[in-house]
PDB file of C-alpha atoms in Angstrom:
ATOM      1  CA  UNK N 848     248.478  32.120 206.310  1.00 68.00           C
ATOM      2  CA  UNK N 849     250.064  32.998 209.612  1.00 84.00           C
ATOM      3  CA  UNK N 850     253.754  32.893 210.328  1.00 80.00           C
ATOM      4  CA  UNK N 851     253.155  29.513 212.646  1.00 85.00           C
ATOM      5  CA  UNK N 852     251.685  28.306 210.284  1.00 83.00           C
ATOM      6  CA  UNK N 853     254.049  28.839 207.222  1.00 88.00           C
ATOM      7  CA  UNK N 854     257.023  27.442 209.915  1.00 92.00           C
ATOM      8  CA  UNK N 855     254.642  24.439 210.705  1.00 91.00           C
ATOM      9  CA  UNK N 856     254.337  23.720 206.959  1.00 93.00           C
ATOM     10  CA  UNK N 857     257.680  23.951 206.416  1.00 94.00           C
ATOM     11  CA  UNK N 858     259.092  21.586 208.937  1.00 95.00           C
ATOM     12  CA  UNK N 859     256.407  18.993 207.609  1.00 95.00           C
ATOM     13  CA  UNK N 860     257.626  19.433 204.110  1.00 96.00           C
ATOM     14  CA  UNK N 861     261.720  19.203 205.177  1.00 96.00           C
ATOM     15  CA  UNK N 862     260.737  15.910 207.345  1.00 96.00           C
ATOM     16  CA  UNK N 863     258.533  14.242 204.542  1.00 97.00           C
ATOM     17  CA  UNK N 864     261.135  15.016 201.758  1.00 97.00           C
ATOM     18  CA  UNK N 865     263.978  13.214 203.638  1.00 97.00           C
ATOM     19  CA  UNK N 866     261.835   9.969 205.185  1.00 97.00           C
ATOM     20  CA  UNK N 867     260.609   9.752 201.681  1.00 97.00           C
ATOM     21  CA  UNK N 868     264.057   9.795 199.998  1.00 97.00           C
ATOM     22  CA  UNK N 869     265.313   7.538 202.668  1.00 95.00           C
ATOM     23  CA  UNK N 870     262.653   5.019 203.121  1.00 96.00           C
ATOM     24  CA  UNK N 871     260.423   5.370 200.214  1.00 94.00           C
ATOM     25  CA  UNK N 872     257.140   7.201 199.960  1.00 94.00           C
ATOM     26  CA  UNK N 873     254.395   4.123 200.623  1.00 92.00           C
ATOM     27  CA  UNK N 874     256.527   3.084 203.850  1.00 95.00           C
ATOM     28  CA  UNK N 875     256.091   6.191 205.576  1.00 96.00           C
ATOM     29  CA  UNK N 876     253.137   7.429 207.324  1.00 94.00           C
ATOM     30  CA  UNK N 877     251.760  10.689 208.198  1.00 93.00           C
ATOM     31  CA  UNK N 878     252.161  10.132 211.910  1.00 93.00           C
ATOM     32  CA  UNK N 879     256.022   9.717 211.159  1.00 95.00           C
ATOM     33  CA  UNK N 880     256.028  12.630 209.296  1.00 95.00           C
ATOM     34  CA  UNK N 881     254.334  14.469 211.988  1.00 94.00           C
ATOM     35  CA  UNK N 882     256.785  13.345 214.529  1.00 94.00           C
ATOM     36  CA  UNK N 883     259.639  14.211 212.814  1.00 95.00           C
ATOM     37  CA  UNK N 884     258.405  17.621 212.001  1.00 93.00           C
ATOM     38  CA  UNK N 885     257.983  17.868 215.960  1.00 92.00           C
ATOM     39  CA  UNK N 886     254.593  18.036 215.825  1.00 86.00           C
ATOM     40  CA  UNK N 887     252.369  16.424 218.804  1.00 78.00           C
ATOM     41  CA  UNK N 888     249.188  16.284 216.625  1.00 79.00           C
ATOM     42  CA  UNK N 889     249.348  13.184 214.177  1.00 77.00           C
ATOM     43  CA  UNK N 890     246.924  14.962 211.773  1.00 86.00           C
ATOM     44  CA  UNK N 891     249.005  17.842 211.239  1.00 87.00           C
ATOM     45  CA  UNK N 892     250.098  16.335 207.935  1.00 91.00           C
ATOM     46  CA  UNK N 893     246.770  15.998 206.748  1.00 88.00           C
ATOM     47  CA  UNK N 894     245.476  19.448 207.920  1.00 88.00           C
ATOM     48  CA  UNK N 895     247.917  21.466 206.039  1.00 91.00           C
ATOM     49  CA  UNK N 896     248.406  19.400 202.981  1.00 93.00           C
ATOM     50  CA  UNK N 897     245.618  17.142 202.517  1.00 92.00           C
ATOM     51  CA  UNK N 898     246.485  13.852 200.286  1.00 93.00           C
ATOM     52  CA  UNK N 899     249.825  12.259 200.215  1.00 94.00           C
ATOM     53  CA  UNK N 900     249.835  13.318 196.495  1.00 94.00           C
ATOM     54  CA  UNK N 901     249.589  17.130 197.625  1.00 95.00           C
ATOM     55  CA  UNK N 902     252.394  16.730 199.911  1.00 96.00           C
ATOM     56  CA  UNK N 903     254.605  15.148 197.262  1.00 96.00           C
ATOM     57  CA  UNK N 904     253.378  18.298 195.019  1.00 95.00           C
ATOM     58  CA  UNK N 905     254.209  20.583 197.744  1.00 96.00           C
ATOM     59  CA  UNK N 906     257.650  19.081 198.185  1.00 96.00           C
ATOM     60  CA  UNK N 907     258.213  19.303 194.256  1.00 96.00           C
ATOM     61  CA  UNK N 908     257.177  22.803 193.735  1.00 94.00           C
ATOM     62  CA  UNK N 909     259.840  23.785 196.520  1.00 94.00           C
ATOM     63  CA  UNK N 910     262.627  23.078 194.487  1.00 96.00           C
ATOM     64  CA  UNK N 911     261.006  23.552 190.668  1.00 94.00           C
ATOM     65  CA  UNK N 912     261.108  27.080 191.150  1.00 93.00           C
ATOM     66  CA  UNK N 913     264.636  27.518 191.599  1.00 95.00           C
ATOM     67  CA  UNK N 914     265.574  24.958 189.003  1.00 96.00           C
ATOM     68  CA  UNK N 915     263.573  26.543 186.476  1.00 95.00           C
ATOM     69  CA  UNK N 916     265.469  30.406 187.011  1.00 96.00           C
ATOM     70  CA  UNK N 917     268.691  28.337 186.767  1.00 97.00           C
ATOM     71  CA  UNK N 918     267.593  26.931 183.270  1.00 96.00           C
ATOM     72  CA  UNK N 919     266.285  29.916 182.086  1.00 95.00           C
ATOM     73  CA  UNK N 920     269.286  31.795 183.073  1.00 95.00           C
ATOM     74  CA  UNK N 921     271.635  29.089 180.783  1.00 94.00           C
ATOM     75  CA  UNK N 922     269.202  28.900 177.992  1.00 94.00           C
ATOM     76  CA  UNK N 923     269.306  33.067 177.929  1.00 91.00           C
ATOM     77  CA  UNK N 924     273.202  32.571 177.438  1.00 88.00           C
ATOM     78  CA  UNK N 925     272.502  31.112 173.705  1.00 77.00           C
ATOM     79  CA  UNK N 926     272.960  27.735 172.718  1.00 80.00           C
ATOM     80  CA  UNK N 927     273.700  25.666 169.286  1.00 83.00           C
ATOM     81  CA  UNK N 928     275.730  22.831 169.808  1.00 93.00           C
ATOM     82  CA  UNK N 929     274.475  19.665 171.383  1.00 95.00           C
ATOM     83  CA  UNK N 930     276.230  19.402 174.322  1.00 95.00           C
ATOM     84  CA  UNK N 931     274.699  22.965 175.002  1.00 94.00           C
ATOM     85  CA  UNK N 932     271.210  21.422 175.455  1.00 96.00           C
ATOM     86  CA  UNK N 933     272.447  18.687 177.064  1.00 97.00           C
ATOM     87  CA  UNK N 934     273.960  20.892 179.582  1.00 96.00           C
ATOM     88  CA  UNK N 935     270.579  22.695 179.774  1.00 95.00           C
ATOM     89  CA  UNK N 936     269.228  19.612 181.066  1.00 95.00           C
ATOM     90  CA  UNK N 937     271.552  18.734 183.281  1.00 97.00           C
ATOM     91  CA  UNK N 938     273.287  21.512 185.141  1.00 96.00           C
ATOM     92  CA  UNK N 939     270.169  23.602 186.638  1.00 97.00           C
ATOM     93  CA  UNK N 940     269.445  20.392 189.072  1.00 97.00           C
ATOM     94  CA  UNK N 941     273.349  20.104 189.899  1.00 97.00           C
ATOM     95  CA  UNK N 942     273.570  23.362 190.635  1.00 97.00           C
ATOM     96  CA  UNK N 943     270.146  23.489 192.676  1.00 97.00           C
ATOM     97  CA  UNK N 944     271.785  20.788 194.676  1.00 96.00           C
ATOM     98  CA  UNK N 945     274.979  22.082 195.321  1.00 95.00           C
ATOM     99  CA  UNK N 946     273.383  25.332 196.616  1.00 96.00           C
ATOM    100  CA  UNK N 947     271.589  23.384 199.164  1.00 95.00           C
ATOM    101  CA  UNK N 948     274.689  21.947 200.944  1.00 91.00           C
ATOM    102  CA  UNK N 949     275.244  18.694 202.180  1.00 87.00           C
ATOM    103  CA  UNK N 950     273.104  16.542 202.915  1.00 91.00           C
ATOM    104  CA  UNK N 951     270.181  16.752 200.500  1.00 95.00           C
ATOM    105  CA  UNK N 952     267.563  14.447 200.037  1.00 96.00           C
ATOM    106  CA  UNK N 953     265.408  15.811 196.608  1.00 97.00           C
ATOM    107  CA  UNK N 954     267.095  13.762 194.138  1.00 97.00           C
ATOM    108  CA  UNK N 955     266.580  10.524 196.179  1.00 97.00           C
ATOM    109  CA  UNK N 956     262.809  11.915 197.019  1.00 97.00           C
ATOM    110  CA  UNK N 957     262.238  12.154 193.000  1.00 96.00           C
ATOM    111  CA  UNK N 958     263.678   9.015 192.286  1.00 95.00           C
ATOM    112  CA  UNK N 959     261.465   6.988 194.840  1.00 95.00           C
ATOM    113  CA  UNK N 960     258.377   9.064 193.502  1.00 95.00           C
ATOM    114  CA  UNK N 961     259.199   7.910 190.173  1.00 92.00           C
ATOM    115  CA  UNK N 962     259.066   4.739 190.710  1.00 90.00           C
ATOM    116  CA  UNK N 963     255.710   4.682 192.865  1.00 91.00           C
ATOM    117  CA  UNK N 964     252.839   4.507 190.058  1.00 90.00           C
ATOM    118  CA  UNK N 965     250.339   6.186 192.066  1.00 88.00           C
ATOM    119  CA  UNK N 966     252.436   9.149 192.542  1.00 92.00           C
ATOM    120  CA  UNK N 967     254.779   9.288 189.329  1.00 91.00           C
ATOM    121  CA  UNK N 968     252.270  11.756 187.403  1.00 91.00           C
ATOM    122  CA  UNK N 969     252.977  14.522 190.211  1.00 91.00           C
ATOM    123  CA  UNK N 970     256.465  14.384 189.330  1.00 88.00           C
ATOM    124  CA  UNK N 971     255.603  14.281 185.417  1.00 88.00           C
ATOM    125  CA  UNK N 972     253.297  17.572 185.966  1.00 88.00           C
ATOM    126  CA  UNK N 973     255.392  19.532 187.967  1.00 87.00           C
ATOM    127  CA  UNK N 974     258.607  18.721 186.437  1.00 81.00           C
ATOM    128  CA  UNK N 975     258.656  17.358 182.952  1.00 77.00           C
ATOM    129  CA  UNK N 976     256.118  19.965 181.502  1.00 80.00           C
ATOM    130  CA  UNK N 977     258.138  23.137 182.654  1.00 88.00           C
ATOM    131  CA  UNK N 978     258.399  25.945 179.919  1.00 91.00           C
ATOM    132  CA  UNK N 979     262.317  25.634 180.243  1.00 93.00           C
ATOM    133  CA  UNK N 980     262.584  21.987 179.503  1.00 93.00           C
ATOM    134  CA  UNK N 981     260.480  22.196 176.431  1.00 93.00           C
ATOM    135  CA  UNK N 982     262.657  24.753 175.197  1.00 94.00           C
ATOM    136  CA  UNK N 983     265.464  22.444 175.860  1.00 95.00           C
ATOM    137  CA  UNK N 984     264.329  19.900 174.240  1.00 94.00           C
ATOM    138  CA  UNK N 985     263.319  21.750 171.210  1.00 94.00           C
ATOM    139  CA  UNK N 986     266.720  22.832 171.063  1.00 95.00           C
ATOM    140  CA  UNK N 987     268.158  19.425 171.482  1.00 96.00           C
ATOM    141  CA  UNK N 988     266.066  17.898 168.681  1.00 95.00           C
ATOM    142  CA  UNK N 989     267.018  20.446 166.280  1.00 95.00           C
ATOM    143  CA  UNK N 990     270.788  19.187 166.804  1.00 95.00           C
ATOM    144  CA  UNK N 991     269.341  15.774 165.407  1.00 95.00           C
ATOM    145  CA  UNK N 992     266.677  16.288 162.428  1.00 93.00           C
ATOM    146  CA  UNK N 993     267.581  12.931 161.154  1.00 92.00           C
ATOM    147  CA  UNK N 994     266.887  10.823 164.361  1.00 94.00           C
ATOM    148  CA  UNK N 995     263.327   8.861 163.595  1.00 94.00           C
ATOM    149  CA  UNK N 996     261.046   9.849 166.194  1.00 93.00           C
ATOM    150  CA  UNK N 997     260.399   6.642 167.836  1.00 94.00           C
ATOM    151  CA  UNK N 998     264.156   6.537 168.847  1.00 95.00           C
ATOM    152  CA  UNK N 999     264.441  10.023 169.886  1.00 95.00           C
ATOM    153  CA  UNK N1000     261.342   9.224 172.231  1.00 94.00           C
ATOM    154  CA  UNK N1001     263.140   6.261 173.864  1.00 96.00           C
ATOM    155  CA  UNK N1002     266.306   7.949 174.084  1.00 96.00           C
ATOM    156  CA  UNK N1003     264.178  10.696 176.372  1.00 94.00           C
ATOM    157  CA  UNK N1004     263.353   8.175 178.310  1.00 94.00           C
ATOM    158  CA  UNK N1005     266.468   6.812 178.906  1.00 96.00           C
ATOM    159  CA  UNK N1006     268.203  10.174 179.577  1.00 96.00           C
ATOM    160  CA  UNK N1007     265.268  10.956 182.228  1.00 93.00           C
ATOM    161  CA  UNK N1008     266.248   7.763 183.953  1.00 94.00           C
ATOM    162  CA  UNK N1009     269.983   8.121 183.690  1.00 96.00           C
ATOM    163  CA  UNK N1010     269.703  11.832 185.293  1.00 96.00           C
ATOM    164  CA  UNK N1011     267.406  10.820 187.841  1.00 94.00           C
ATOM    165  CA  UNK N1012     269.398   7.828 189.086  1.00 95.00           C
ATOM    166  CA  UNK N1013     272.557   9.146 188.881  1.00 95.00           C
ATOM    167  CA  UNK N1014     271.954  12.023 190.778  1.00 96.00           C
ATOM    168  CA  UNK N1015     270.076  10.229 193.058  1.00 96.00           C
ATOM    169  CA  UNK N1016     273.154   7.804 193.878  1.00 93.00           C
ATOM    170  CA  UNK N1017     275.512  10.643 193.962  1.00 92.00           C
ATOM    171  CA  UNK N1018     272.961  12.505 196.777  1.00 93.00           C
ATOM    172  CA  UNK N1019     273.001   9.251 198.574  1.00 92.00           C
ATOM    173  CA  UNK N1020     276.811   8.726 198.694  1.00 89.00           C
ATOM    174  CA  UNK N1021     277.277  12.187 199.813  1.00 87.00           C
ATOM    175  CA  UNK N1022     274.884  12.101 202.512  1.00 87.00           C
ATOM    176  CA  UNK N1023     276.782   8.550 203.876  1.00 86.00           C
ATOM    177  CA  UNK N1024     280.273  10.281 203.463  1.00 81.00           C
ATOM    178  CA  UNK N1025     281.127   7.461 200.512  1.00 75.00           C
ATOM    179  CA  UNK N1026     283.392   8.359 198.265  1.00 69.00           C
ATOM    180  CA  UNK N1027     282.327   9.573 194.691  1.00 69.00           C
ATOM    181  CA  UNK N1028     284.157   9.390 191.281  1.00 68.00           C
ATOM    182  CA  UNK N1029     283.557  13.203 190.635  1.00 64.00           C
ATOM    183  CA  UNK N1030     284.984  15.825 193.031  1.00 69.00           C
ATOM    184  CA  UNK N1031     281.786  18.010 193.104  1.00 85.00           C
ATOM    185  CA  UNK N1032     278.321  18.523 191.785  1.00 92.00           C
ATOM    186  CA  UNK N1033     279.765  20.654 188.566  1.00 91.00           C
ATOM    187  CA  UNK N1034     281.996  17.551 187.967  1.00 91.00           C
ATOM    188  CA  UNK N1035     279.280  15.171 188.383  1.00 92.00           C
ATOM    189  CA  UNK N1036     277.196  17.609 185.684  1.00 94.00           C
ATOM    190  CA  UNK N1037     280.235  17.339 183.165  1.00 94.00           C
ATOM    191  CA  UNK N1038     280.431  13.732 183.112  1.00 94.00           C
ATOM    192  CA  UNK N1039     276.775  13.176 182.547  1.00 96.00           C
ATOM    193  CA  UNK N1040     276.789  15.816 179.884  1.00 96.00           C
ATOM    194  CA  UNK N1041     279.557  13.438 178.690  1.00 96.00           C
ATOM    195  CA  UNK N1042     277.068  10.258 179.050  1.00 96.00           C
ATOM    196  CA  UNK N1043     274.590  11.941 177.674  1.00 98.00           C
ATOM    197  CA  UNK N1044     276.075  13.376 174.391  1.00 97.00           C
ATOM    198  CA  UNK N1045     277.041   9.587 173.744  1.00 97.00           C
ATOM    199  CA  UNK N1046     273.726   8.140 174.163  1.00 97.00           C
ATOM    200  CA  UNK N1047     272.127  10.630 171.854  1.00 97.00           C
ATOM    201  CA  UNK N1048     274.788  10.277 169.213  1.00 97.00           C
ATOM    202  CA  UNK N1049     274.772   6.845 169.041  1.00 96.00           C
ATOM    203  CA  UNK N1050     273.921   4.999 165.712  1.00 94.00           C
ATOM    204  CA  UNK N1051     270.380   3.747 165.168  1.00 93.00           C
ATOM    205  CA  UNK N1052     270.362  -0.030 164.252  1.00 90.00           C
ATOM    206  CA  UNK N1053     267.940  -0.687 161.407  1.00 79.00           C
ATOM    207  CA  UNK N1054     265.289  -2.824 162.859  1.00 65.00           C
ATOM    208  CA  UNK N1055     264.388  -5.821 160.338  1.00 49.00           C
ATOM    209  CA  UNK N1056     260.695  -6.075 159.760  1.00 47.00           C
TER     210      UNK N1056
END
């Protein structure tokens, strides 16, 4: 791939991520992305990425490598407590977002994609199946050996929803210059870790048959 082609691909990725984050994935056309990326040819998106799903996948991969490295580094520090493992869920993403500066769009982009059934599998394949995330969840589960499997699965789903939408809301507030409860991404991560600790340690109500 030539330097010019790489630069074009990068401009398309940046434009698509922003537009998808702000307007929703299906509301944005390839023509709009091409125009935002400064491409006179309306077929540029299809030429470089093929389908919408592959464009979404490329955007996700642009970020997941950094998040994976940050999580691996945190895992290498050694952990034993529940909050340590929850920190491995939260901090890598907030550290990555903090490193991007302001504004960012990835948290809102991810939230938009996860609510679109035709593209949700892309996020699942690229982010929720990472080796470091699997190690983190295994450590988390070891801290709660008595938690029934069905409860564990449900709280895992709720954790994902809380993280995804809380990060997207903070990102939106920062982009719009609105006030945020936490001073920075690190404080946001600490607050989310507190919330998730309460979620995972909450009592389990026995269901009546």
